[in-house]
C-alpha positions as YAML, in Angstrom:
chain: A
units: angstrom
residues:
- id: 1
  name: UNK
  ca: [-52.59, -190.83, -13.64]
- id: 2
  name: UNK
  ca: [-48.73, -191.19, -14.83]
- id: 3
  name: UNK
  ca: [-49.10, -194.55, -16.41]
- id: 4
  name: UNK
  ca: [-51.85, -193.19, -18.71]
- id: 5
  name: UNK
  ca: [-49.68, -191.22, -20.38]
- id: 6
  name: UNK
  ca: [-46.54, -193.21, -20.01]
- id: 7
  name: UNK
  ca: [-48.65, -196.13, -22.24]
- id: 8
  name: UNK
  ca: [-50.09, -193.76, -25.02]
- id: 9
  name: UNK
  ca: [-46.37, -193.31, -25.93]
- id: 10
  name: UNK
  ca: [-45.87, -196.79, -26.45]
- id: 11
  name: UNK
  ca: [-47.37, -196.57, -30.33]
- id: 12
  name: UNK
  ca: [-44.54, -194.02, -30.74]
- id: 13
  name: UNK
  ca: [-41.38, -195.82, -29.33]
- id: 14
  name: UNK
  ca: [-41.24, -198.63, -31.17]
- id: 15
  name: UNK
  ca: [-42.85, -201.03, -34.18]
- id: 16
  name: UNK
  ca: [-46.39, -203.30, -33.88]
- id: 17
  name: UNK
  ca: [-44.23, -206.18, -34.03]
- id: 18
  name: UNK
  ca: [-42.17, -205.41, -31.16]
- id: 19
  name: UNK
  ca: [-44.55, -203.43, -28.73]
- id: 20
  name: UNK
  ca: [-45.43, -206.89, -26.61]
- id: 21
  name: UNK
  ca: [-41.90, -207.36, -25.72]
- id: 22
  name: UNK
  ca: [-40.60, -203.94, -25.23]
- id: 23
  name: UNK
  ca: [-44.21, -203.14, -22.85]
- id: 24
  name: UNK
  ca: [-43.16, -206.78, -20.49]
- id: 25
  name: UNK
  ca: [-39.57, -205.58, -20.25]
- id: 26
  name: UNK
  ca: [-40.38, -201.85, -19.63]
- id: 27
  name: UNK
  ca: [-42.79, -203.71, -17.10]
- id: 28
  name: UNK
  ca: [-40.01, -205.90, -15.48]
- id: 29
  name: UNK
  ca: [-37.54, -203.30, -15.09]
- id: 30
  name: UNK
  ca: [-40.06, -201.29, -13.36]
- id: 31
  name: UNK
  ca: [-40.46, -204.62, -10.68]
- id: 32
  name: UNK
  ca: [-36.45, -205.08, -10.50]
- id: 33
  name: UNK
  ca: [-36.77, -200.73, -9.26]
- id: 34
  name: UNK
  ca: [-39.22, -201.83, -6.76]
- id: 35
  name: UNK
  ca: [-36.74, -204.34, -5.69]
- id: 36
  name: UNK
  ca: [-34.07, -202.36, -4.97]
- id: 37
  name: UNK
  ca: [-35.83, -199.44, -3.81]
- id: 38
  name: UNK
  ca: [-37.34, -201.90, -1.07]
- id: 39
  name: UNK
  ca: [-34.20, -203.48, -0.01]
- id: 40
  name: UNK
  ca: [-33.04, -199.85, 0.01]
- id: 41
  name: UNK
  ca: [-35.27, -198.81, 2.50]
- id: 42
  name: UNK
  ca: [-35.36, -201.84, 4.45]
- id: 43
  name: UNK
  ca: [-31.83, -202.10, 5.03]
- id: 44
  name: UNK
  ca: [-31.53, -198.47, 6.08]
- id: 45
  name: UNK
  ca: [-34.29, -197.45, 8.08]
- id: 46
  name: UNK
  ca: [-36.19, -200.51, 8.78]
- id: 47
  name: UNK
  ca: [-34.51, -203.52, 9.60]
- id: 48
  name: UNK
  ca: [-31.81, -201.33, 12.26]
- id: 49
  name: UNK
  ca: [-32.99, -200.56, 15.87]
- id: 50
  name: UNK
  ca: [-31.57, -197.12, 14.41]
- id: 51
  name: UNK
  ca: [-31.46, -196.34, 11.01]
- id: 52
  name: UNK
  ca: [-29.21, -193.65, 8.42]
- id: 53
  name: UNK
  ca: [-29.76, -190.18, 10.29]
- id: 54
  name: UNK
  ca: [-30.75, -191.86, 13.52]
- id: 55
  name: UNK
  ca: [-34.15, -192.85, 12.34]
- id: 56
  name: UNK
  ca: [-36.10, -195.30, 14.63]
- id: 57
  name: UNK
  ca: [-39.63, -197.22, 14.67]
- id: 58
  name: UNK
  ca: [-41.57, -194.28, 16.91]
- id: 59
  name: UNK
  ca: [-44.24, -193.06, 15.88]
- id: 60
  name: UNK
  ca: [-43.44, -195.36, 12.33]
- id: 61
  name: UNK
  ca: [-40.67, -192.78, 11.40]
- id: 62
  name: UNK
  ca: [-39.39, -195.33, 9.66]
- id: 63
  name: UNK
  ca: [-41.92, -196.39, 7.39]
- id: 64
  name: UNK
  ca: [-43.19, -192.57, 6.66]
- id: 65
  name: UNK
  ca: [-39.88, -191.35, 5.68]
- id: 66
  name: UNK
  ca: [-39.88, -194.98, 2.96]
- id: 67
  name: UNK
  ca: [-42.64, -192.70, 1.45]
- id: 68
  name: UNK
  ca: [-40.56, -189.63, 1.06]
- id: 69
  name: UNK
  ca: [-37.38, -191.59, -0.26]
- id: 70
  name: UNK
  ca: [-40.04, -193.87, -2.95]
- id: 71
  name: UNK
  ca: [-41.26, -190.27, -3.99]
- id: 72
  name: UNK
  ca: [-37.92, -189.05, -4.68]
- id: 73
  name: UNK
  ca: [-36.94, -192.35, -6.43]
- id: 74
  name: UNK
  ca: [-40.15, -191.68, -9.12]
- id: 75
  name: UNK
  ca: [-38.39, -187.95, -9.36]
- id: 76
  name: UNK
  ca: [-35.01, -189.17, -10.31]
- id: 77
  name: UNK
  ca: [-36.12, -192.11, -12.54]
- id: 78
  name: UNK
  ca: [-38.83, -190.36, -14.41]
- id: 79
  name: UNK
  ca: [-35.87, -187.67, -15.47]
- id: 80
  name: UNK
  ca: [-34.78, -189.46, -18.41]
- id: 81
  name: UNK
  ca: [-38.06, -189.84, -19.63]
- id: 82
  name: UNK
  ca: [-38.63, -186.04, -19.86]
- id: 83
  name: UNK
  ca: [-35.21, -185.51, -21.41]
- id: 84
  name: UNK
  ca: [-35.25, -188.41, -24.25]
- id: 85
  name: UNK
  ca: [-39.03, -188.92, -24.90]
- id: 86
  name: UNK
  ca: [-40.44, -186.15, -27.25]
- id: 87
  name: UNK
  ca: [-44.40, -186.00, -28.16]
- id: 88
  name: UNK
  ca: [-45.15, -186.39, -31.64]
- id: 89
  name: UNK
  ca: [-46.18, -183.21, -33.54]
- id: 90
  name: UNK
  ca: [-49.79, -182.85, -33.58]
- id: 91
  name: UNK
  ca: [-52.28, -179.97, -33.37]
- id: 92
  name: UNK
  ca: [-52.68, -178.28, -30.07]
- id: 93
  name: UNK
  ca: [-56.18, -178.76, -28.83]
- id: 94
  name: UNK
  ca: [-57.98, -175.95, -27.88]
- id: 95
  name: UNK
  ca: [-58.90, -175.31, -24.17]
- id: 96
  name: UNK
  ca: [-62.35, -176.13, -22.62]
- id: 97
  name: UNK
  ca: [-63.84, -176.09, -19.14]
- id: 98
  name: UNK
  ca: [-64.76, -179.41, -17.11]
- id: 99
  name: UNK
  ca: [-68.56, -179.80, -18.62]
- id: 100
  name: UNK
  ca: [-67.34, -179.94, -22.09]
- id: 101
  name: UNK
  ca: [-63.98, -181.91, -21.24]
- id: 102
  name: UNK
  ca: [-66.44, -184.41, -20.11]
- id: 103
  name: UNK
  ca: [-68.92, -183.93, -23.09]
- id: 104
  name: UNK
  ca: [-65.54, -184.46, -25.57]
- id: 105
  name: UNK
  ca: [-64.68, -187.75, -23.68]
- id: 106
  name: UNK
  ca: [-68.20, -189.16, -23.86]
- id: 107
  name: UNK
  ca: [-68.18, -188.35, -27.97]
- id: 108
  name: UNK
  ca: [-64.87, -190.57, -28.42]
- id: 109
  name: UNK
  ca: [-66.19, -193.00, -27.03]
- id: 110
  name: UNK
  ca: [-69.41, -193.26, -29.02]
- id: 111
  name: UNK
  ca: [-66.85, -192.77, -31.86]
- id: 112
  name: UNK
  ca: [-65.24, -195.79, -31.00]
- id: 113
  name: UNK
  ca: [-68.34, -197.37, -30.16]
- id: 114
  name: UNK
  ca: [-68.80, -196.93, -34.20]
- id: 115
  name: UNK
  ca: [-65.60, -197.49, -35.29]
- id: 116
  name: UNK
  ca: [-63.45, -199.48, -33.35]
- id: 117
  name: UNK
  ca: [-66.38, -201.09, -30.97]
- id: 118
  name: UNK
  ca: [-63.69, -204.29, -29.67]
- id: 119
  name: UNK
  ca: [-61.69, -201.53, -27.81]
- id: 120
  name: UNK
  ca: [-64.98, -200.21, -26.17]
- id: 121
  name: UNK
  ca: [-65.41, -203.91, -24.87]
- id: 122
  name: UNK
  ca: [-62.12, -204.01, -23.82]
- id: 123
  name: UNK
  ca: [-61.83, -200.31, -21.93]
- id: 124
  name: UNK
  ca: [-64.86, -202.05, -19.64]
- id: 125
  name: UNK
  ca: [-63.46, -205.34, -19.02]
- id: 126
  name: UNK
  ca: [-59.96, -203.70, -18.38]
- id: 127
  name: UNK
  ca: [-62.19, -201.60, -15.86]
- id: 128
  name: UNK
  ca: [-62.79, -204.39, -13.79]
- id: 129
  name: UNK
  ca: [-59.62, -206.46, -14.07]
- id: 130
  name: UNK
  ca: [-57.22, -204.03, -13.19]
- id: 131
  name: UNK
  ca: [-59.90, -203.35, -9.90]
- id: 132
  name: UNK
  ca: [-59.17, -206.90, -9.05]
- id: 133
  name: UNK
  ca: [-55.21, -206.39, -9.60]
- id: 134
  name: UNK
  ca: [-55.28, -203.02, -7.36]
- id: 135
  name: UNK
  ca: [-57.21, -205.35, -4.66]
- id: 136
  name: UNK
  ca: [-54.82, -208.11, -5.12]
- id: 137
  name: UNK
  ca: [-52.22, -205.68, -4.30]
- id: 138
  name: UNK
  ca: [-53.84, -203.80, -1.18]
- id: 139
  name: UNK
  ca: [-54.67, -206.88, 0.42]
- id: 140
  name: UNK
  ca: [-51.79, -208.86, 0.04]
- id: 141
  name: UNK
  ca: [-49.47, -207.48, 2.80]
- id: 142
  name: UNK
  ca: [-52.52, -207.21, 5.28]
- id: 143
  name: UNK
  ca: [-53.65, -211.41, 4.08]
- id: 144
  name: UNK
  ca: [-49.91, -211.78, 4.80]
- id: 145
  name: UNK
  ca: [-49.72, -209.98, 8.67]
- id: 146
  name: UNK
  ca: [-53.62, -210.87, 9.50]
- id: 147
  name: UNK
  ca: [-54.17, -214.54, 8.36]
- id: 148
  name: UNK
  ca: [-50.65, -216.20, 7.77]
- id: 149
  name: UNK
  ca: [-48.66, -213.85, 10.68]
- id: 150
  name: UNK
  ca: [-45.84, -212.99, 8.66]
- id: 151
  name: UNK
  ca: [-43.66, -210.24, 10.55]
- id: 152
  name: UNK
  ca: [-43.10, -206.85, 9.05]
- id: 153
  name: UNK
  ca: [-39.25, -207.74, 7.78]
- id: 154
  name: UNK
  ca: [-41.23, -211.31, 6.11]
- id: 155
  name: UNK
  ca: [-43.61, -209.24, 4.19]
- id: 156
  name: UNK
  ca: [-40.74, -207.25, 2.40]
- id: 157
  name: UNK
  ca: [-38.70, -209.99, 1.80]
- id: 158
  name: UNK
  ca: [-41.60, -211.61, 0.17]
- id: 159
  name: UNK
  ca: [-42.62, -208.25, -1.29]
- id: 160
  name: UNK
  ca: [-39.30, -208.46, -2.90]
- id: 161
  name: UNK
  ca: [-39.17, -211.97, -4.14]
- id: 162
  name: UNK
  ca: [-42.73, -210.98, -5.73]
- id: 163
  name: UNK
  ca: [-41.33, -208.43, -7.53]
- id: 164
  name: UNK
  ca: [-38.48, -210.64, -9.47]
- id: 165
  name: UNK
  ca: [-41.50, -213.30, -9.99]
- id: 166
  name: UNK
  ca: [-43.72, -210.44, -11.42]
- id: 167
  name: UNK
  ca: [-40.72, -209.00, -13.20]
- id: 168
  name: UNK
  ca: [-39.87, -212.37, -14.95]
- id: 169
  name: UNK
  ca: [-43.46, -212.86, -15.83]
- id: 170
  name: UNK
  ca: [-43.81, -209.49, -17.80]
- id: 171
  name: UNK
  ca: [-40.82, -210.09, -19.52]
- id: 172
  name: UNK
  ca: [-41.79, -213.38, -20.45]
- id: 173
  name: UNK
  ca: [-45.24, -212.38, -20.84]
- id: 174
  name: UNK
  ca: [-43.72, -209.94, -23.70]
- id: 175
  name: UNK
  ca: [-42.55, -212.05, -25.48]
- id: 176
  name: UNK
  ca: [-45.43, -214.01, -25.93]
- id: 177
  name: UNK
  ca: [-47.55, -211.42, -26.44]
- id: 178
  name: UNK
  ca: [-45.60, -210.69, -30.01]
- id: 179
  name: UNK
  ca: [-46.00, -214.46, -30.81]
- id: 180
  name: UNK
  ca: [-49.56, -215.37, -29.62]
- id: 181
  name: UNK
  ca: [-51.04, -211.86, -29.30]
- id: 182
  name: UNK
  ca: [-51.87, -209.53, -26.54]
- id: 183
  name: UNK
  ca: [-55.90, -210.78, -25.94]
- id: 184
  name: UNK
  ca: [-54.84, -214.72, -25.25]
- id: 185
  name: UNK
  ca: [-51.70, -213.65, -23.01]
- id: 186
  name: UNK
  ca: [-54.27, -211.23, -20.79]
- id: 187
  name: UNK
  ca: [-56.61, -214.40, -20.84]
- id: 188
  name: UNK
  ca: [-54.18, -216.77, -19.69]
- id: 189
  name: UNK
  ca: [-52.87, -214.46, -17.36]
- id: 190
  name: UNK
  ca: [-56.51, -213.87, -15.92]
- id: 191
  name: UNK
  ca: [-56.94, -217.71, -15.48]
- id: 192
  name: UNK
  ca: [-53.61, -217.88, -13.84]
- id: 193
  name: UNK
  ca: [-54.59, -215.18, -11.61]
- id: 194
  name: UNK
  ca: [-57.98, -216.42, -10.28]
- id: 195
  name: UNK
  ca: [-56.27, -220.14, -9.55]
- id: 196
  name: UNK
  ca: [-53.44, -219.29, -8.13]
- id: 197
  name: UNK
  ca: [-55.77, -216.57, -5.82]
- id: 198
  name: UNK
  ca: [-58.01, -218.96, -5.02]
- id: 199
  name: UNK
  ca: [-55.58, -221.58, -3.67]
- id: 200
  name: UNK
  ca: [-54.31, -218.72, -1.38]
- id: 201
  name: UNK
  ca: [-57.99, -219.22, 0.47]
- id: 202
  name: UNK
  ca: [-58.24, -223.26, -0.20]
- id: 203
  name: UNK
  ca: [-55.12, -224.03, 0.65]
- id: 204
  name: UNK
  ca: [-54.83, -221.88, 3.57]
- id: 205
  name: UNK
  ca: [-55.01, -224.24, 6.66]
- id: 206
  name: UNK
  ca: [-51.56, -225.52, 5.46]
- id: 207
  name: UNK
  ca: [-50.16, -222.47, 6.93]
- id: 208
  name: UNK
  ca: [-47.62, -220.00, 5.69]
- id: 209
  name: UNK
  ca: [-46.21, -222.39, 2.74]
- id: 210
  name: UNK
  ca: [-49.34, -221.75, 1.26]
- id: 211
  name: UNK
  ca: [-49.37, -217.85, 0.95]
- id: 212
  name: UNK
  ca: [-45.14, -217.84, -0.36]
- id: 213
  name: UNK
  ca: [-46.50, -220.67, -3.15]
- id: 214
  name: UNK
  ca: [-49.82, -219.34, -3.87]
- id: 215
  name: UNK
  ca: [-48.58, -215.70, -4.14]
- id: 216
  name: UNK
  ca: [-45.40, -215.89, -6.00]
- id: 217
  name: UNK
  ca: [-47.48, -217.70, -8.33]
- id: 218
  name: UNK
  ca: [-50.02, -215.28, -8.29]
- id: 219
  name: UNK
  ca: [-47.33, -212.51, -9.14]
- id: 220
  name: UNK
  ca: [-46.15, -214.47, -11.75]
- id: 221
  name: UNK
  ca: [-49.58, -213.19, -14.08]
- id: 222
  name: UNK
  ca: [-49.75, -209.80, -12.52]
- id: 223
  name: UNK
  ca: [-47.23, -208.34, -14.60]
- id: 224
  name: UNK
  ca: [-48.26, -210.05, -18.43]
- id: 225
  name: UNK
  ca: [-51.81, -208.83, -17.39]
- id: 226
  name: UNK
  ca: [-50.55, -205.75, -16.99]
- id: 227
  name: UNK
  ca: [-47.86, -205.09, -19.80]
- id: 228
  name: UNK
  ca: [-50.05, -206.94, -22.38]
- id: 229
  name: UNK
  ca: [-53.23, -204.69, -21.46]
- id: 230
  name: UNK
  ca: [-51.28, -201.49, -22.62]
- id: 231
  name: UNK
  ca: [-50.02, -203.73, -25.46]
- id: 232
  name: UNK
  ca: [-53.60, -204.64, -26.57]
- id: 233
  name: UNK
  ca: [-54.85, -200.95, -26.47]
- id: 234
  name: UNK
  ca: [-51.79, -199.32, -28.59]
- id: 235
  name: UNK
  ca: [-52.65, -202.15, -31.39]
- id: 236
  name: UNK
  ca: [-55.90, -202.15, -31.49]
- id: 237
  name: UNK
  ca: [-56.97, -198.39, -30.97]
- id: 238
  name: UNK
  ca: [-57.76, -197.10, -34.25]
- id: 239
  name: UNK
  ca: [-54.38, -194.39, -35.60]
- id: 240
  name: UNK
  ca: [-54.30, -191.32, -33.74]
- id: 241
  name: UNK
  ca: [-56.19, -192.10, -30.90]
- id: 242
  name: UNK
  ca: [-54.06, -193.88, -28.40]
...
């Protein structure tokens, strides 16, 4: 629900001609945080027989309390956000119930279905694309375990070598997005997605090589499919309605 609001600022932090490249490196330097928050965890509680405060592998100690230290990670990184970011002044809206919240959603749409219909087109491709991204991501660590037999310690390793693949592609993918445009950088990006996913499956008799070249390829598109999505929706949403 976060990132919603963390893109509709994006028309408010910085110029049209500079949103691609600013969204791929805001992108990036949210990969490089994965990074280090993995290593972080893997170092300290994982990878040890006994981890920091005597955590251990029973009963996955380990792993639950990487959930409690990625939560307080968000906490302490969002901070800055609350205390430099400030909302444009607008109107406050008044307050309805669930029916009509509902009822006001369905009428901007059919506004933009009148006014702005390309973004309308978009919002349901998006829909579906970024369904296939979330899959991509949920099934990667268990392709990784189940069908190539990486160990635990090999899927973060390659979980963090993803992220400075995914985190060069965004930036990259920024920067292209300024000079090409935000639609043919999410196309490419698509393409690149769907070839390098499908050689994952081809490919796969040749053993683990395959997965480490077909998925670090794979992440290279995740991120410019990503940043350039939010990209295409702040320049394209008609003024006011981000």
């Amino acid at each position: 629900m976060s990132i919603v609001f963390n893109n509709a600022q994006l028309p408010g932090i910085v110029s049209p001609e500079r949103m691609g490249r600013l969204s791929g490196f805001g992108w990036g330097m949210g990969y490089l945080g994965g990074i280090l928050v993995l290593l972080l965890i893997y170092f300290l509680f994982i990878q040890p027989d006994v981890g920091l405060f005597g955590i251990t592998g029973e009963a996955s100690l380990d792993i639950r309390v990487s959930m409690i230290v990625c939560g307080v990670w968000t906490l302490v990184f969002t901070v800055p956000a609350f205390m430099v970011l400030r909302d444009r002044p607008k109107p406050r809206a008044a307050t309805v119930g669930v029916a009509a919240s509902y009822r006001l959603v369905w009428a901007s749409i059919r506004g933009l279905w009148v006014t702005s219909r390309h973004t309308v087109y978009f919002l349901l491709a998006s829909a579906l694309f970024r369904d296939g991204l979330a899959g991509v991501f949920a099934f990667g660590a268990v392709l990784a375990a189940g069908t190539f037999g990486l160990s635990a310690g090999d899927v973060i390793i390659f979980g963090a070598a993803a992220n400075i693949v995914a985190g060069i592609g965004a930036a990259v993918g920024g920067r292209l997005d300024d000079a090409l445009g935000s639609r043919k950088v999410i196309a490419g990006s698509l393409i690149g997605l769907i070839v390098a996913g499908s050689g994952v499956f081809i490919f796969a008799s040749a053993g683990v090589i395959t997965y480490w070249i077909g998925g670090l390829l794979l992440c290279l598109f995740v991120g410019p499919a990503q940043a350039s999505s939010r990209t295409f929706v702040s320049r394209f949403t008609p003024h006011g309605r981000e």
